[in-house]
Amino acid sequence: MARAGRRPGPNETREQIAEAARRLFAAQGYDGATMRAIAAEAGVNPALLHHFYGTKRQLFVAAMNLPFNPADEIPQVLNGPPGEEGARLVRMILRLWAEPDTRAPFLALLRSAVTNEQAVTMMRQFLASAVLATVARARGISRLHASAAAAQMMGVALLRYVLEVPPMSTATEDEIVALVGPAIQYYLDGGQPPAASQR
Amino acid sequence: MARAGRRPGPNETREQIAEAARRLFAAQGYDGATMRAIAAEAGVNPALLHHFYGTKRQLFVAAMNLPFNPADEIPQVLNGPPGEEGARLVRMILRLWAEPDTRAPFLALLRSAVTNEQAVTMMRQFLASAVLATVARARGISRLHASAAAAQMMGVALLRYVLEVPPMSTATEDEIVALVGPAIQYYLDGGQPPAASQR
């Protein structure tokens, strides 16, 4: 839409930046799309990207319509009573997926990631750079431990909300937290082996 | 392809049945597509389905080009030295996904399941009826426990082979077995809580 003769307002500039970010993240991946290149694509001064969105991570979250910034919120959940971080993380993720408004963008991201090579690149790099590195640093664990916890939660979300396979889709939030929380806790604790399987 | 004037050979009949099964499983789901209806769709006697494919579960596995029948092979892995079933299951699944010939049909099933409502129904019912029920029965655990283990393994496969997110995609088989095996063992043991998170 050309808007000749009128200077775009802040909301339009914001949206122009988000559109440019979506295009470049899709074309070049999360790491490849620099803030400078996104600014050029949007035809704005790079300072405006920082003014409107702060960091690249926050711009990605906004551009993907993700309803929350995992890199900000996961560390918050990891603070609090020790030994129950796993349960809190499971509960947080179940609640995010349970809300239709939150589920829709996750689902869109997952659908495009399993069917589209550019979306895969974008999601891969965001997960690696933002989510896994953040969890690993916050807990002092390896990224492989963080990945295993992420894998568990992605699988639960896949069975419960995408494939809707019973009984994962019909169990209560409390049942899933009680069952899956200790497995997540095991990873967050750096892989202290469960009692039943010490080798 | 019409083959007027010639009686179809066994291989053609076999393939006719598989095609009919794919159509009906897709249209009506795993539970909805009866052996009788598949026989009618293929224009053959129902006895031929049993002759060529045995059970409905085996027909599904063959029709989907799944390279193995999870309902047959998972229980085998669950036999053997106790306390290491989790590690054996993780290793089996990693090896299935590592083989390009085995990965392709899994990937096709996963892609269609997250993007196509009929494929979802088919995969949902097969997982619930065949895989989860089989594991739960073999271990004397709830289907929710079996689902949590399945979720863990689907998430690992998603990160390692579909999204290819490092370090899950770059870790060795042994590293993943050592890390994820105890979490699977925890579920297979009916949820004996890991030592580090007993509440």
PDB file of N, CA, C and O in Angstrom, chain A residues 17 35 39 44-54:
ATOM      1  N   ILE A  17       8.018  -2.785  10.058  1.00  0.00           N
ATOM      2  CA  ILE A  17       9.217  -3.453  10.571  1.00  0.00           C
ATOM      3  C   ILE A  17       8.932  -4.940  10.802  1.00  0.00           C
ATOM      4  O   ILE A  17       9.722  -5.805  10.413  1.00  0.00           O
ATOM      5  N   MET A  35      19.705  -7.063  12.283  1.00  0.00           N
ATOM      6  CA  MET A  35      18.836  -5.912  12.566  1.00  0.00           C
ATOM      7  C   MET A  35      19.028  -4.849  11.474  1.00  0.00           C
ATOM      8  O   MET A  35      18.061  -4.221  11.032  1.00  0.00           O
ATOM      9  N   ALA A  39      16.140  -3.455   8.996  1.00  0.00           N
ATOM     10  CA  ALA A  39      15.861  -2.013   8.903  1.00  0.00           C
ATOM     11  C   ALA A  39      15.870  -1.564   7.440  1.00  0.00           C
ATOM     12  O   ALA A  39      14.971  -0.836   6.993  1.00  0.00           O
ATOM     13  N   VAL A  44      13.631   1.829   7.111  1.00  0.00           N
ATOM     14  CA  VAL A  44      13.659   2.711   8.294  1.00  0.00           C
ATOM     15  C   VAL A  44      15.073   2.732   8.881  1.00  0.00           C
ATOM     16  O   VAL A  44      15.903   1.877   8.571  1.00  0.00           O
ATOM     17  N   ASN A  45      15.302   3.674   9.745  1.00  0.00           N
ATOM     18  CA  ASN A  45      16.577   3.771  10.450  1.00  0.00           C
ATOM     19  C   ASN A  45      16.698   2.624  11.457  1.00  0.00           C
ATOM     20  O   ASN A  45      15.738   2.345  12.170  1.00  0.00           O
ATOM     21  N   PRO A  46      17.865   1.951  11.523  1.00  0.00           N
ATOM     22  CA  PRO A  46      18.010   0.826  12.461  1.00  0.00           C
ATOM     23  C   PRO A  46      17.656   1.204  13.906  1.00  0.00           C
ATOM     24  O   PRO A  46      17.172   0.360  14.671  1.00  0.00           O
ATOM     25  N   ALA A  47      17.870   2.473  14.267  1.00  0.00           N
ATOM     26  CA  ALA A  47      17.549   2.898  15.638  1.00  0.00           C
ATOM     27  C   ALA A  47      16.065   2.689  15.951  1.00  0.00           C
ATOM     28  O   ALA A  47      15.688   2.415  17.098  1.00  0.00           O
ATOM     29  N   LEU A  48      15.235   2.783  14.915  1.00  0.00           N
ATOM     30  CA  LEU A  48      13.786   2.616  15.139  1.00  0.00           C
ATOM     31  C   LEU A  48      13.438   1.179  15.537  1.00  0.00           C
ATOM     32  O   LEU A  48      12.490   0.934  16.273  1.00  0.00           O
ATOM     33  N   LEU A  49      14.203   0.201  15.005  1.00  0.00           N
ATOM     34  CA  LEU A  49      13.948  -1.197  15.375  1.00  0.00           C
ATOM     35  C   LEU A  49      14.148  -1.378  16.872  1.00  0.00           C
ATOM     36  O   LEU A  49      13.337  -2.013  17.548  1.00  0.00           O
ATOM     37  N   HIS A  50      15.239  -0.796  17.361  1.00  0.00           N
ATOM     38  CA  HIS A  50      15.531  -0.916  18.789  1.00  0.00           C
ATOM     39  C   HIS A  50      14.494  -0.131  19.599  1.00  0.00           C
ATOM     40  O   HIS A  50      14.034  -0.576  20.637  1.00  0.00           O
ATOM     41  N   HIS A  51      14.108   1.035  19.067  1.00  0.00           N
ATOM     42  CA  HIS A  51      13.098   1.844  19.759  1.00  0.00           C
ATOM     43  C   HIS A  51      11.776   1.076  19.905  1.00  0.00           C
ATOM     44  O   HIS A  51      11.179   1.027  20.975  1.00  0.00           O
ATOM     45  N   PHE A  52      11.355   0.429  18.809  1.00  0.00           N
ATOM     46  CA  PHE A  52      10.042  -0.233  18.858  1.00  0.00           C
ATOM     47  C   PHE A  52      10.109  -1.625  19.488  1.00  0.00           C
ATOM     48  O   PHE A  52       9.164  -2.065  20.123  1.00  0.00           O
ATOM     49  N   TYR A  53      11.220  -2.344  19.262  1.00  0.00           N
ATOM     50  CA  TYR A  53      11.212  -3.764  19.635  1.00  0.00           C
ATOM     51  C   TYR A  53      12.298  -4.168  20.612  1.00  0.00           C
ATOM     52  O   TYR A  53      12.269  -5.296  21.106  1.00  0.00           O
ATOM     53  N   GLY A  54      13.263  -3.279  20.873  1.00  0.00           N
ATOM     54  CA  GLY A  54      14.343  -3.675  21.787  1.00  0.00           C
ATOM     55  C   GLY A  54      15.330  -4.588  21.081  1.00  0.00           C
ATOM     56  O   GLY A  54      15.940  -4.200  20.097  1.00  0.00           O
TER      57      GLY A  54
END
